[in-house]
C-alpha cells in the first residue's frame, strides 16, 4: 500500500488488513520508534473530532514525525472561499501525507484523485471511516483472539453511521454474521444488505435491543448523529431509541465486549463503564497503534522491531 491513499476499507485486501494489524500490535508493544523522523503529516478536519485527529497526532508525535493542519475549516482559507482542490494542492506542498475529515460523501476519493501525496480518509460524511475500522478490527482481534466467525450486533444509527458501514465491509471478509438493531428510519442501507446477501453472509434486523444481544461476541453501539439529519423532528423522534444499561449485560457471553466509536451521548449508560465487558475507552487507545501502522505502511516505512 506504499504511497496509496486509504479512502475506503475496500482499498485493503484481507492480507493487507492482517499485516496492518500485526504492525499495530508491534507498535503497541514498542510505541517509541522514530520511524516518522523527518516526515510531516497534515491533519485537515472540516468536521469536529476528538479521537481521530488527536490519535493521529499522538501517533505522529510518538513516531518522531511532525504535524501541521487545522481542526476547523473556519480557521483556514476555506472560510474565504478556497476550494477543496486548491486546499489539497497547497497542503500537499507542505506535507508527506494528508489526513482529512470532510462532511461530504466522496470528498476523500475526490481529494485522493487530485493529490500528489497520499490521502487518508478520516471520515467522509455518512460514507466511510476506514481508520476507525482498523482500530475496531484491532480491538475485536485482541479481545476475541480472532477476527473469524464473529457474531456482531450493530446498534443505533445504521443508516448514516459511517463506522458501521466500513466495519460491515471489513468483517464480511472474516465470515461474520450480523444483527442490525435500529429504528425503522435508520436501518442499514439496502446496498450493504445486498452485499451480504451476494456473499451468503447471514444478517438479522430487529428493533429491540435487550433481547437480541445474548449471543453476541461484539455489541457495537453507535450514536444517533444529529448532524446527519436534515429534519430536526426526525432526529428528535429517534435520538434516544436505545440506551444500553448494565443489567442488560446479564446472560450475555462471558467474552462479549461492548464497542462504540465514541463520542456517546445517551446510548451507553455510565453504569456500563465499570463492567469488564465495556471496551470503548481501550478501543479509542487502540486507535493510536492502528494509525501508527497505517501511516508507516503508506509512507513505505517499517517498524524497527521485527
Ligand atoms: N470515533 C471518532 O471518529 O471519534 P471523533 O469524532 O472524536 O474523531
PDB file of C-alpha atoms and ligand atoms in Angstrom:
ATOM      1  CA  UNK A   1       0.000   0.000   0.000  1.00  0.00           C
ATOM      2  CA  UNK A   2       3.048   2.274  -0.279  1.00  0.00           C
ATOM      3  CA  UNK A   3       2.106   5.776  -1.477  1.00  0.00           C
ATOM      4  CA  UNK A   4      -1.522   4.716  -1.927  1.00  0.00           C
ATOM      5  CA  UNK A   5      -4.371   6.657  -0.393  1.00  0.00           C
ATOM      6  CA  UNK A   6      -6.695   4.950   2.096  1.00  0.00           C
ATOM      7  CA  UNK A   7     -10.191   6.113   1.183  1.00  0.00           C
ATOM      8  CA  UNK A   8     -12.336   3.020   1.667  1.00  0.00           C
ATOM      9  CA  UNK A   9     -11.792  -0.114   3.728  1.00  0.00           C
ATOM     10  CA  UNK A  10     -12.238  -1.929   0.397  1.00  0.00           C
ATOM     11  CA  UNK A  11      -8.891  -0.432  -0.673  1.00  0.00           C
ATOM     12  CA  UNK A  12      -7.256  -3.082   1.527  1.00  0.00           C
ATOM     13  CA  UNK A  13      -7.067  -6.808   0.810  1.00  0.00           C
ATOM     14  CA  UNK A  14      -7.547  -9.305   3.629  1.00  0.00           C
ATOM     15  CA  UNK A  15      -3.772  -9.868   3.689  1.00  0.00           C
ATOM     16  CA  UNK A  16      -3.122  -6.126   3.923  1.00  0.00           C
ATOM     17  CA  UNK A  17      -5.631  -5.788   6.771  1.00  0.00           C
ATOM     18  CA  UNK A  18      -3.943  -8.565   8.719  1.00  0.00           C
ATOM     19  CA  UNK A  19      -0.432  -7.217   8.045  1.00  0.00           C
ATOM     20  CA  UNK A  20      -1.528  -3.770   9.304  1.00  0.00           C
ATOM     21  CA  UNK A  21      -2.992  -5.312  12.458  1.00  0.00           C
ATOM     22  CA  UNK A  22       0.268  -7.207  13.060  1.00  0.00           C
ATOM     23  CA  UNK A  23       2.232  -3.965  12.635  1.00  0.00           C
ATOM     24  CA  UNK A  24      -0.148  -2.156  15.015  1.00  0.00           C
ATOM     25  CA  UNK A  25       0.436  -4.923  17.558  1.00  0.00           C
ATOM     26  CA  UNK A  26       4.196  -4.428  17.320  1.00  0.00           C
ATOM     27  CA  UNK A  27       3.715  -0.680  17.799  1.00  0.00           C
ATOM     28  CA  UNK A  28       1.636  -1.349  20.908  1.00  0.00           C
ATOM     29  CA  UNK A  29       4.500  -3.434  22.284  1.00  0.00           C
ATOM     30  CA  UNK A  30       7.158  -0.861  21.255  1.00  0.00           C
ATOM     31  CA  UNK A  31       5.494   2.523  20.674  1.00  0.00           C
ATOM     32  CA  UNK A  32       8.581   4.731  20.912  1.00  0.00           C
ATOM     33  CA  UNK A  33      10.142   4.147  17.496  1.00  0.00           C
ATOM     34  CA  UNK A  34      11.196   7.221  15.461  1.00  0.00           C
ATOM     35  CA  UNK A  35      10.105   5.755  12.128  1.00  0.00           C
ATOM     36  CA  UNK A  36       8.445   9.016  11.010  1.00  0.00           C
ATOM     37  CA  UNK A  37      11.541  11.111  11.741  1.00  0.00           C
ATOM     38  CA  UNK A  38      11.725  13.850   9.093  1.00  0.00           C
ATOM     39  CA  UNK A  39       8.125  13.300   7.889  1.00  0.00           C
ATOM     40  CA  UNK A  40       5.301  15.835   8.067  1.00  0.00           C
ATOM     41  CA  UNK A  41       1.657  14.770   8.339  1.00  0.00           C
ATOM     42  CA  UNK A  42      -1.149  17.275   7.688  1.00  0.00           C
ATOM     43  CA  UNK A  43      -4.459  16.829   9.529  1.00  0.00           C
ATOM     44  CA  UNK A  44      -7.275  18.720   7.785  1.00  0.00           C
ATOM     45  CA  UNK A  45     -10.510  18.458   9.758  1.00  0.00           C
ATOM     46  CA  UNK A  46     -13.528  20.123   8.159  1.00  0.00           C
ATOM     47  CA  UNK A  47     -15.746  18.448  10.807  1.00  0.00           C
ATOM     48  CA  UNK A  48     -15.301  18.186  14.595  1.00  0.00           C
ATOM     49  CA  UNK A  49     -13.228  15.360  16.033  1.00  0.00           C
ATOM     50  CA  UNK A  50     -11.565  14.415  19.299  1.00  0.00           C
ATOM     51  CA  UNK A  51     -10.328  10.843  18.916  1.00  0.00           C
ATOM     52  CA  UNK A  52      -9.468  10.612  15.239  1.00  0.00           C
ATOM     53  CA  UNK A  53      -7.495  13.845  14.997  1.00  0.00           C
ATOM     54  CA  UNK A  54      -5.761  13.570  18.350  1.00  0.00           C
ATOM     55  CA  UNK A  55      -4.902   9.871  17.999  1.00  0.00           C
ATOM     56  CA  UNK A  56      -3.395  10.562  14.559  1.00  0.00           C
ATOM     57  CA  UNK A  57      -1.431  13.468  16.008  1.00  0.00           C
ATOM     58  CA  UNK A  58      -0.370  11.415  19.025  1.00  0.00           C
ATOM     59  CA  UNK A  59       0.738   8.620  16.694  1.00  0.00           C
ATOM     60  CA  UNK A  60       2.827  11.005  14.562  1.00  0.00           C
ATOM     61  CA  UNK A  61       4.421  12.575  17.630  1.00  0.00           C
ATOM     62  CA  UNK A  62       5.235   9.226  19.213  1.00  0.00           C
ATOM     63  CA  UNK A  63       6.856   8.096  15.959  1.00  0.00           C
ATOM     64  CA  UNK A  64       9.045  11.201  15.761  1.00  0.00           C
ATOM     65  CA  UNK A  65       7.222  12.985  12.928  1.00  0.00           C
ATOM     66  CA  UNK A  66       5.660  16.448  12.840  1.00  0.00           C
ATOM     67  CA  UNK A  67       2.071  17.580  12.413  1.00  0.00           C
ATOM     68  CA  UNK A  68       0.558  20.599  10.686  1.00  0.00           C
ATOM     69  CA  UNK A  69      -3.114  21.268   9.972  1.00  0.00           C
ATOM     70  CA  UNK A  70      -6.385  22.727  11.138  1.00  0.00           C
ATOM     71  CA  UNK A  71      -9.226  21.428  13.285  1.00  0.00           C
ATOM     72  CA  UNK A  72     -11.997  23.509  11.724  1.00  0.00           C
ATOM     73  CA  UNK A  73     -12.456  24.956   8.256  1.00  0.00           C
ATOM     74  CA  UNK A  74     -13.199  28.378   9.791  1.00  0.00           C
ATOM     75  CA  UNK A  75      -9.544  28.794  10.748  1.00  0.00           C
ATOM     76  CA  UNK A  76      -8.316  28.077   7.199  1.00  0.00           C
ATOM     77  CA  UNK A  77      -8.691  29.929   3.894  1.00  0.00           C
ATOM     78  CA  UNK A  78     -11.706  27.717   3.168  1.00  0.00           C
ATOM     79  CA  UNK A  79     -13.542  30.409   5.177  1.00  0.00           C
ATOM     80  CA  UNK A  80     -12.548  32.858   2.399  1.00  0.00           C
ATOM     81  CA  UNK A  81     -13.995  30.587  -0.268  1.00  0.00           C
ATOM     82  CA  UNK A  82     -10.961  28.485  -1.212  1.00  0.00           C
ATOM     83  CA  UNK A  83     -11.928  25.211  -2.900  1.00  0.00           C
ATOM     84  CA  UNK A  84     -11.097  21.730  -1.620  1.00  0.00           C
ATOM     85  CA  UNK A  85      -8.906  21.191  -4.690  1.00  0.00           C
ATOM     86  CA  UNK A  86      -6.827  24.306  -4.034  1.00  0.00           C
ATOM     87  CA  UNK A  87      -6.578  23.446  -0.343  1.00  0.00           C
ATOM     88  CA  UNK A  88      -5.308  19.926  -1.066  1.00  0.00           C
ATOM     89  CA  UNK A  89      -2.814  21.028  -3.758  1.00  0.00           C
ATOM     90  CA  UNK A  90      -1.453  23.661  -1.376  1.00  0.00           C
ATOM     91  CA  UNK A  91      -1.192  21.453   1.713  1.00  0.00           C
ATOM     92  CA  UNK A  92       0.446  18.698  -0.369  1.00  0.00           C
ATOM     93  CA  UNK A  93       3.344  21.151  -0.867  1.00  0.00           C
ATOM     94  CA  UNK A  94       3.888  21.183   2.875  1.00  0.00           C
ATOM     95  CA  UNK A  95       3.408  17.560   3.875  1.00  0.00           C
ATOM     96  CA  UNK A  96       4.127  13.909   3.051  1.00  0.00           C
ATOM     97  CA  UNK A  97       0.628  12.624   3.847  1.00  0.00           C
ATOM     98  CA  UNK A  98      -2.762  14.268   4.395  1.00  0.00           C
ATOM     99  CA  UNK A  99      -5.348  13.002   6.874  1.00  0.00           C
ATOM    100  CA  UNK A 100      -8.722  14.537   6.008  1.00  0.00           C
ATOM    101  CA  UNK A 101     -12.206  14.519   7.531  1.00  0.00           C
ATOM    102  CA  UNK A 102     -14.918  16.175   5.467  1.00  0.00           C
ATOM    103  CA  UNK A 103     -18.737  16.224   5.706  1.00  0.00           C
ATOM    104  CA  UNK A 104     -19.347  15.400   2.022  1.00  0.00           C
ATOM    105  CA  UNK A 105     -19.557  11.740   0.945  1.00  0.00           C
ATOM    106  CA  UNK A 106     -16.982  11.030  -1.746  1.00  0.00           C
ATOM    107  CA  UNK A 107     -14.803  14.032  -0.830  1.00  0.00           C
ATOM    108  CA  UNK A 108     -11.915  11.791   0.257  1.00  0.00           C
ATOM    109  CA  UNK A 109     -11.934   9.898  -3.072  1.00  0.00           C
ATOM    110  CA  UNK A 110     -12.037  13.184  -4.959  1.00  0.00           C
ATOM    111  CA  UNK A 111      -9.143  14.586  -2.898  1.00  0.00           C
ATOM    112  CA  UNK A 112      -7.127  11.384  -3.443  1.00  0.00           C
ATOM    113  CA  UNK A 113      -7.550  11.620  -7.215  1.00  0.00           C
ATOM    114  CA  UNK A 114      -6.014  15.088  -7.351  1.00  0.00           C
ATOM    115  CA  UNK A 115      -3.475  14.935  -4.534  1.00  0.00           C
ATOM    116  CA  UNK A 116       0.221  14.309  -5.218  1.00  0.00           C
ATOM    117  CA  UNK A 117       0.584  12.889  -1.680  1.00  0.00           C
ATOM    118  CA  UNK A 118      -1.485  10.070  -0.152  1.00  0.00           C
ATOM    119  CA  UNK A 119      -4.827  10.947   1.434  1.00  0.00           C
ATOM    120  CA  UNK A 120      -6.134   9.086   4.472  1.00  0.00           C
ATOM    121  CA  UNK A 121      -9.894   9.329   4.865  1.00  0.00           C
ATOM    122  CA  UNK A 122     -10.708  10.252   8.472  1.00  0.00           C
ATOM    123  CA  UNK A 123     -14.454  10.150   7.709  1.00  0.00           C
ATOM    124  CA  UNK A 124     -16.378  11.460   4.679  1.00  0.00           C
ATOM    125  CA  UNK A 125     -19.969  12.245   5.591  1.00  0.00           C
ATOM    126  CA  UNK A 126     -22.072   9.125   6.116  1.00  0.00           C
ATOM    127  CA  UNK A 127     -19.864   7.106   3.751  1.00  0.00           C
ATOM    128  CA  UNK A 128     -16.754   5.541   5.318  1.00  0.00           C
ATOM    129  CA  UNK A 129     -14.314   5.791   8.221  1.00  0.00           C
ATOM    130  CA  UNK A 130     -11.659   3.199   7.333  1.00  0.00           C
ATOM    131  CA  UNK A 131      -9.098   4.049  10.018  1.00  0.00           C
ATOM    132  CA  UNK A 132     -11.829   3.650  12.655  1.00  0.00           C
ATOM    133  CA  UNK A 133     -12.433   0.225  11.174  1.00  0.00           C
ATOM    134  CA  UNK A 134      -8.760  -0.659  11.543  1.00  0.00           C
ATOM    135  CA  UNK A 135      -8.882   0.111  15.254  1.00  0.00           C
ATOM    136  CA  UNK A 136     -12.210  -1.739  15.529  1.00  0.00           C
ATOM    137  CA  UNK A 137     -10.676  -4.810  13.889  1.00  0.00           C
ATOM    138  CA  UNK A 138      -7.675  -4.496  16.159  1.00  0.00           C
ATOM    139  CA  UNK A 139      -9.984  -4.353  19.189  1.00  0.00           C
ATOM    140  CA  UNK A 140     -12.038  -7.341  18.039  1.00  0.00           C
ATOM    141  CA  UNK A 141      -8.979  -9.482  17.312  1.00  0.00           C
ATOM    142  CA  UNK A 142      -7.394  -8.509  20.621  1.00  0.00           C
ATOM    143  CA  UNK A 143     -10.446  -9.289  22.744  1.00  0.00           C
ATOM    144  CA  UNK A 144     -11.755 -12.330  20.861  1.00  0.00           C
ATOM    145  CA  UNK A 145      -8.423 -13.821  19.769  1.00  0.00           C
ATOM    146  CA  UNK A 146      -9.605 -13.996  16.148  1.00  0.00           C
ATOM    147  CA  UNK A 147     -11.490 -11.991  13.539  1.00  0.00           C
ATOM    148  CA  UNK A 148     -13.221 -15.056  12.110  1.00  0.00           C
ATOM    149  CA  UNK A 149     -16.815 -16.192  12.651  1.00  0.00           C
ATOM    150  CA  UNK A 150     -17.835 -13.373  14.984  1.00  0.00           C
ATOM    151  CA  UNK A 151     -21.458 -12.510  15.701  1.00  0.00           C
ATOM    152  CA  UNK A 152     -21.509  -8.714  15.520  1.00  0.00           C
ATOM    153  CA  UNK A 153     -24.534  -6.802  16.800  1.00  0.00           C
ATOM    154  CA  UNK A 154     -24.696  -3.246  15.419  1.00  0.00           C
ATOM    155  CA  UNK A 155     -26.989  -0.841  17.243  1.00  0.00           C
ATOM    156  CA  UNK A 156     -28.305   2.659  16.591  1.00  0.00           C
ATOM    157  CA  UNK A 157     -27.863   4.809  13.512  1.00  0.00           C
ATOM    158  CA  UNK A 158     -27.083   2.207  10.878  1.00  0.00           C
ATOM    159  CA  UNK A 159     -28.274   4.426   8.025  1.00  0.00           C
ATOM    160  CA  UNK A 160     -25.895   7.365   8.415  1.00  0.00           C
ATOM    161  CA  UNK A 161     -23.222   5.674  10.548  1.00  0.00           C
ATOM    162  CA  UNK A 162     -20.037   5.550   8.517  1.00  0.00           C
ATOM    163  CA  UNK A 163     -18.269   3.453  11.166  1.00  0.00           C
ATOM    164  CA  UNK A 164     -20.745   0.589  10.858  1.00  0.00           C
ATOM    165  CA  UNK A 165     -20.663   0.745   7.056  1.00  0.00           C
ATOM    166  CA  UNK A 166     -16.883   0.340   6.983  1.00  0.00           C
ATOM    167  CA  UNK A 167     -16.903  -2.297   9.737  1.00  0.00           C
ATOM    168  CA  UNK A 168     -19.504  -4.396   7.947  1.00  0.00           C
ATOM    169  CA  UNK A 169     -17.422  -4.438   4.754  1.00  0.00           C
ATOM    170  CA  UNK A 170     -14.299  -5.450   6.677  1.00  0.00           C
ATOM    171  CA  UNK A 171     -15.886  -8.115   8.895  1.00  0.00           C
ATOM    172  CA  UNK A 172     -17.532  -9.637   5.827  1.00  0.00           C
ATOM    173  CA  UNK A 173     -14.015 -10.763   4.858  1.00  0.00           C
ATOM    174  CA  UNK A 174     -13.904 -12.875   8.021  1.00  0.00           C
ATOM    175  CA  UNK A 175     -17.214 -14.744   7.758  1.00  0.00           C
ATOM    176  CA  UNK A 176     -19.011 -12.603  10.338  1.00  0.00           C
ATOM    177  CA  UNK A 177     -22.745 -12.816  10.975  1.00  0.00           C
ATOM    178  CA  UNK A 178     -24.608  -9.622  11.795  1.00  0.00           C
ATOM    179  CA  UNK A 179     -27.559  -8.457  13.860  1.00  0.00           C
ATOM    180  CA  UNK A 180     -28.787  -4.961  12.979  1.00  0.00           C
ATOM    181  CA  UNK A 181     -30.781  -3.151  15.677  1.00  0.00           C
ATOM    182  CA  UNK A 182     -32.159   0.235  14.708  1.00  0.00           C
ATOM    183  CA  UNK A 183     -35.347   2.239  14.404  1.00  0.00           C
ATOM    184  CA  UNK A 184     -37.047   1.660  11.037  1.00  0.00           C
ATOM    185  CA  UNK A 185     -35.906   5.128   9.901  1.00  0.00           C
ATOM    186  CA  UNK A 186     -32.233   4.299  10.499  1.00  0.00           C
ATOM    187  CA  UNK A 187     -31.873   0.805   9.048  1.00  0.00           C
ATOM    188  CA  UNK A 188     -28.704  -0.452   7.381  1.00  0.00           C
ATOM    189  CA  UNK A 189     -28.681   0.735   3.726  1.00  0.00           C
ATOM    190  CA  UNK A 190     -30.098  -1.693   1.188  1.00  0.00           C
ATOM    191  CA  UNK A 191     -26.889  -1.890  -0.855  1.00  0.00           C
ATOM    192  CA  UNK A 192     -24.951  -3.156   2.170  1.00  0.00           C
ATOM    193  CA  UNK A 193     -27.593  -5.792   2.889  1.00  0.00           C
ATOM    194  CA  UNK A 194     -27.412  -6.823  -0.775  1.00  0.00           C
ATOM    195  CA  UNK A 195     -23.629  -7.026  -0.417  1.00  0.00           C
ATOM    196  CA  UNK A 196     -24.063  -9.517   2.446  1.00  0.00           C
ATOM    197  CA  UNK A 197     -26.686 -11.490   0.524  1.00  0.00           C
ATOM    198  CA  UNK A 198     -24.392 -11.792  -2.507  1.00  0.00           C
ATOM    199  CA  UNK A 199     -21.673 -13.239  -0.275  1.00  0.00           C
ATOM    200  CA  UNK A 200     -24.012 -15.612   1.516  1.00  0.00           C
ATOM    201  CA  UNK A 201     -23.424 -13.917   4.881  1.00  0.00           C
ATOM    202  CA  UNK A 202     -26.201 -14.021   7.464  1.00  0.00           C
ATOM    203  CA  UNK A 203     -27.862 -10.997   8.999  1.00  0.00           C
ATOM    204  CA  UNK A 204     -30.974 -10.282  11.033  1.00  0.00           C
ATOM    205  CA  UNK A 205     -32.805  -6.992  11.568  1.00  0.00           C
ATOM    206  CA  UNK A 206     -34.570  -6.068  14.818  1.00  0.00           C
ATOM    207  CA  UNK A 207     -35.856  -3.026  16.613  1.00  0.00           C
ATOM    208  CA  UNK A 208     -35.441  -4.340  20.202  1.00  0.00           C
ATOM    209  CA  UNK A 209     -32.064  -4.177  21.948  1.00  0.00           C
ATOM    210  CA  UNK A 210     -32.039  -6.237  25.175  1.00  0.00           C
ATOM    211  CA  UNK A 211     -33.397  -9.492  23.771  1.00  0.00           C
ATOM    212  CA  UNK A 212     -31.045  -9.547  20.782  1.00  0.00           C
ATOM    213  CA  UNK A 213     -27.601  -9.281  22.373  1.00  0.00           C
ATOM    214  CA  UNK A 214     -27.451 -12.594  24.263  1.00  0.00           C
ATOM    215  CA  UNK A 215     -25.477 -14.483  21.593  1.00  0.00           C
ATOM    216  CA  UNK A 216     -23.264 -11.559  20.591  1.00  0.00           C
ATOM    217  CA  UNK A 217     -19.479 -11.654  20.522  1.00  0.00           C
ATOM    218  CA  UNK A 218     -19.394  -7.908  19.878  1.00  0.00           C
ATOM    219  CA  UNK A 219     -22.078  -5.312  20.600  1.00  0.00           C
ATOM    220  CA  UNK A 220     -21.190  -2.245  18.538  1.00  0.00           C
ATOM    221  CA  UNK A 221     -23.164   0.743  19.817  1.00  0.00           C
ATOM    222  CA  UNK A 222     -23.433   3.963  17.792  1.00  0.00           C
ATOM    223  CA  UNK A 223     -24.677   7.484  18.374  1.00  0.00           C
ATOM    224  CA  UNK A 224     -27.680   8.845  16.531  1.00  0.00           C
ATOM    225  CA  UNK A 225     -25.898  11.672  14.744  1.00  0.00           C
ATOM    226  CA  UNK A 226     -27.825  14.926  14.921  1.00  0.00           C
ATOM    227  CA  UNK A 227     -25.535  16.474  12.268  1.00  0.00           C
ATOM    228  CA  UNK A 228     -26.694  13.980   9.593  1.00  0.00           C
ATOM    229  CA  UNK A 229     -30.426  14.809   9.836  1.00  0.00           C
ATOM    230  CA  UNK A 230     -31.972  17.396   7.542  1.00  0.00           C
ATOM    231  CA  UNK A 231     -35.254  17.191   9.529  1.00  0.00           C
ATOM    232  CA  UNK A 232     -34.770  18.063  13.245  1.00  0.00           C
ATOM    233  CA  UNK A 233     -38.130  16.463  14.105  1.00  0.00           C
ATOM    234  CA  UNK A 234     -36.959  13.124  12.721  1.00  0.00           C
ATOM    235  CA  UNK A 235     -33.849  13.371  14.926  1.00  0.00           C
ATOM    236  CA  UNK A 236     -35.982  14.141  17.999  1.00  0.00           C
ATOM    237  CA  UNK A 237     -38.113  11.057  17.305  1.00  0.00           C
ATOM    238  CA  UNK A 238     -35.201   8.610  17.234  1.00  0.00           C
ATOM    239  CA  UNK A 239     -32.398  10.186  19.277  1.00  0.00           C
ATOM    240  CA  UNK A 240     -32.983   8.134  22.460  1.00  0.00           C
ATOM    241  CA  UNK A 241     -34.126   4.935  20.761  1.00  0.00           C
ATOM    242  CA  UNK A 242     -31.525   2.751  22.539  1.00  0.00           C
ATOM    243  CA  UNK A 243     -29.783   3.027  25.882  1.00  0.00           C
ATOM    244  CA  UNK A 244     -27.567   0.105  26.875  1.00  0.00           C
ATOM    245  CA  UNK A 245     -27.633  -0.388  30.651  1.00  0.00           C
ATOM    246  CA  UNK A 246     -25.551  -2.677  32.808  1.00  0.00           C
ATOM    247  CA  UNK A 247     -28.374  -5.029  33.765  1.00  0.00           C
ATOM    248  CA  UNK A 248     -28.867  -5.827  30.052  1.00  0.00           C
ATOM    249  CA  UNK A 249     -25.407  -7.438  30.004  1.00  0.00           C
ATOM    250  CA  UNK A 250     -26.566 -10.226  32.317  1.00  0.00           C
ATOM    251  CA  UNK A 251     -26.751 -13.516  30.430  1.00  0.00           C
ATOM    252  CA  UNK A 252     -24.523 -12.318  27.595  1.00  0.00           C
ATOM    253  CA  UNK A 253     -21.442 -14.335  26.605  1.00  0.00           C
ATOM    254  CA  UNK A 254     -18.586 -14.061  29.137  1.00  0.00           C
ATOM    255  CA  UNK A 255     -16.179 -12.782  26.488  1.00  0.00           C
ATOM    256  CA  UNK A 256     -18.641 -10.395  24.816  1.00  0.00           C
ATOM    257  CA  UNK A 257     -17.319  -6.845  24.523  1.00  0.00           C
ATOM    258  CA  UNK A 258     -19.176  -3.567  24.075  1.00  0.00           C
ATOM    259  CA  UNK A 259     -17.573  -1.306  21.481  1.00  0.00           C
ATOM    260  CA  UNK A 260     -18.507   2.232  20.472  1.00  0.00           C
ATOM    261  CA  UNK A 261     -16.565   4.526  18.129  1.00  0.00           C
ATOM    262  CA  UNK A 262     -17.450   7.394  20.507  1.00  0.00           C
ATOM    263  CA  UNK A 263     -18.460  10.094  21.211  1.00  0.00           C
ATOM    264  CA  UNK A 264     -21.503   8.725  23.034  1.00  0.00           C
ATOM    265  CA  UNK A 265     -24.441  10.839  24.067  1.00  0.00           C
ATOM    266  CA  UNK A 266     -27.020   8.689  25.924  1.00  0.00           C
ATOM    267  CA  UNK A 267     -26.769   5.329  24.166  1.00  0.00           C
ATOM    268  CA  UNK A 268     -24.475   3.685  26.743  1.00  0.00           C
ATOM    269  CA  UNK A 269     -25.418   4.478  30.330  1.00  0.00           C
ATOM    270  CA  UNK A 270     -22.439   5.300  32.545  1.00  0.00           C
ATOM    271  CA  UNK A 271     -23.321   2.277  34.710  1.00  0.00           C
ATOM    272  CA  UNK A 272     -21.838   0.118  31.921  1.00  0.00           C
ATOM    273  CA  UNK A 273     -18.438   1.833  32.141  1.00  0.00           C
ATOM    274  CA  UNK A 274     -17.171  -0.287  35.058  1.00  0.00           C
ATOM    275  CA  UNK A 275     -18.273  -3.573  33.500  1.00  0.00           C
ATOM    276  CA  UNK A 276     -15.422  -5.840  32.321  1.00  0.00           C
ATOM    277  CA  UNK A 277     -17.423  -6.046  29.071  1.00  0.00           C
ATOM    278  CA  UNK A 278     -17.046  -2.303  28.405  1.00  0.00           C
ATOM    279  CA  UNK A 279     -14.160  -1.849  25.976  1.00  0.00           C
ATOM    280  CA  UNK A 280     -14.797   1.518  24.296  1.00  0.00           C
ATOM    281  CA  UNK A 281     -12.097   3.583  26.024  1.00  0.00           C
ATOM    282  CA  UNK A 282      -9.420   0.960  25.355  1.00  0.00           C
ATOM    283  CA  UNK A 283     -10.789   0.802  21.800  1.00  0.00           C
ATOM    284  CA  UNK A 284     -10.034   4.541  21.482  1.00  0.00           C
ATOM    285  CA  UNK A 285      -6.488   3.918  22.761  1.00  0.00           C
ATOM    286  CA  UNK A 286      -6.043   1.224  20.113  1.00  0.00           C
ATOM    287  CA  UNK A 287      -6.573   3.994  17.548  1.00  0.00           C
ATOM    288  CA  UNK A 288      -3.059   5.256  18.214  1.00  0.00           C
ATOM    289  CA  UNK A 289      -1.471   1.894  17.350  1.00  0.00           C
ATOM    290  CA  UNK A 290      -3.702   1.313  14.330  1.00  0.00           C
ATOM    291  CA  UNK A 291      -2.943   4.784  12.944  1.00  0.00           C
ATOM    292  CA  UNK A 292       0.791   4.377  13.581  1.00  0.00           C
ATOM    293  CA  UNK A 293       0.631   1.268  11.407  1.00  0.00           C
ATOM    294  CA  UNK A 294      -1.443   2.909   8.657  1.00  0.00           C
ATOM    295  CA  UNK A 295       0.851   5.922   8.256  1.00  0.00           C
ATOM    296  CA  UNK A 296       4.020   3.828   8.442  1.00  0.00           C
ATOM    297  CA  UNK A 297       2.785   1.444   5.750  1.00  0.00           C
ATOM    298  CA  UNK A 298       1.517   4.182   3.422  1.00  0.00           C
ATOM    299  CA  UNK A 299       4.804   6.042   3.654  1.00  0.00           C
ATOM    300  CA  UNK A 300       6.659   2.837   2.696  1.00  0.00           C
ATOM    301  CA  UNK A 301       8.395   2.621   6.061  1.00  0.00           C
ATOM    302  CA  UNK A 302       8.580  -0.166   8.575  1.00  0.00           C
ATOM    303  CA  UNK A 303       8.938  -0.559  12.303  1.00  0.00           C
ATOM    304  CA  UNK A 304      12.331  -1.271  13.756  1.00  0.00           C
ATOM    305  CA  UNK A 305      11.323  -4.378  15.684  1.00  0.00           C
ATOM    306  CA  UNK A 306      10.647  -7.423  13.536  1.00  0.00           C
TER     307      UNK A 306
HETATM  308  N1  LIG B   1     -14.644   7.783  16.517  1.00  0.00           N
HETATM  309  C1  LIG B   1     -14.500   9.021  16.043  1.00  0.00           C
HETATM  310  O1  LIG B   1     -14.436   9.249  14.822  1.00  0.00           O
HETATM  311  O2  LIG B   1     -14.422   9.991  17.010  1.00  0.00           O
HETATM  312  P1  LIG B   1     -14.154  11.511  16.765  1.00  0.00           P
HETATM  313  O3  LIG B   1     -15.353  12.065  16.011  1.00  0.00           O
HETATM  314  O4  LIG B   1     -13.993  12.133  18.129  1.00  0.00           O
HETATM  315  O5  LIG B   1     -12.919  11.634  15.915  1.00  0.00           O
END
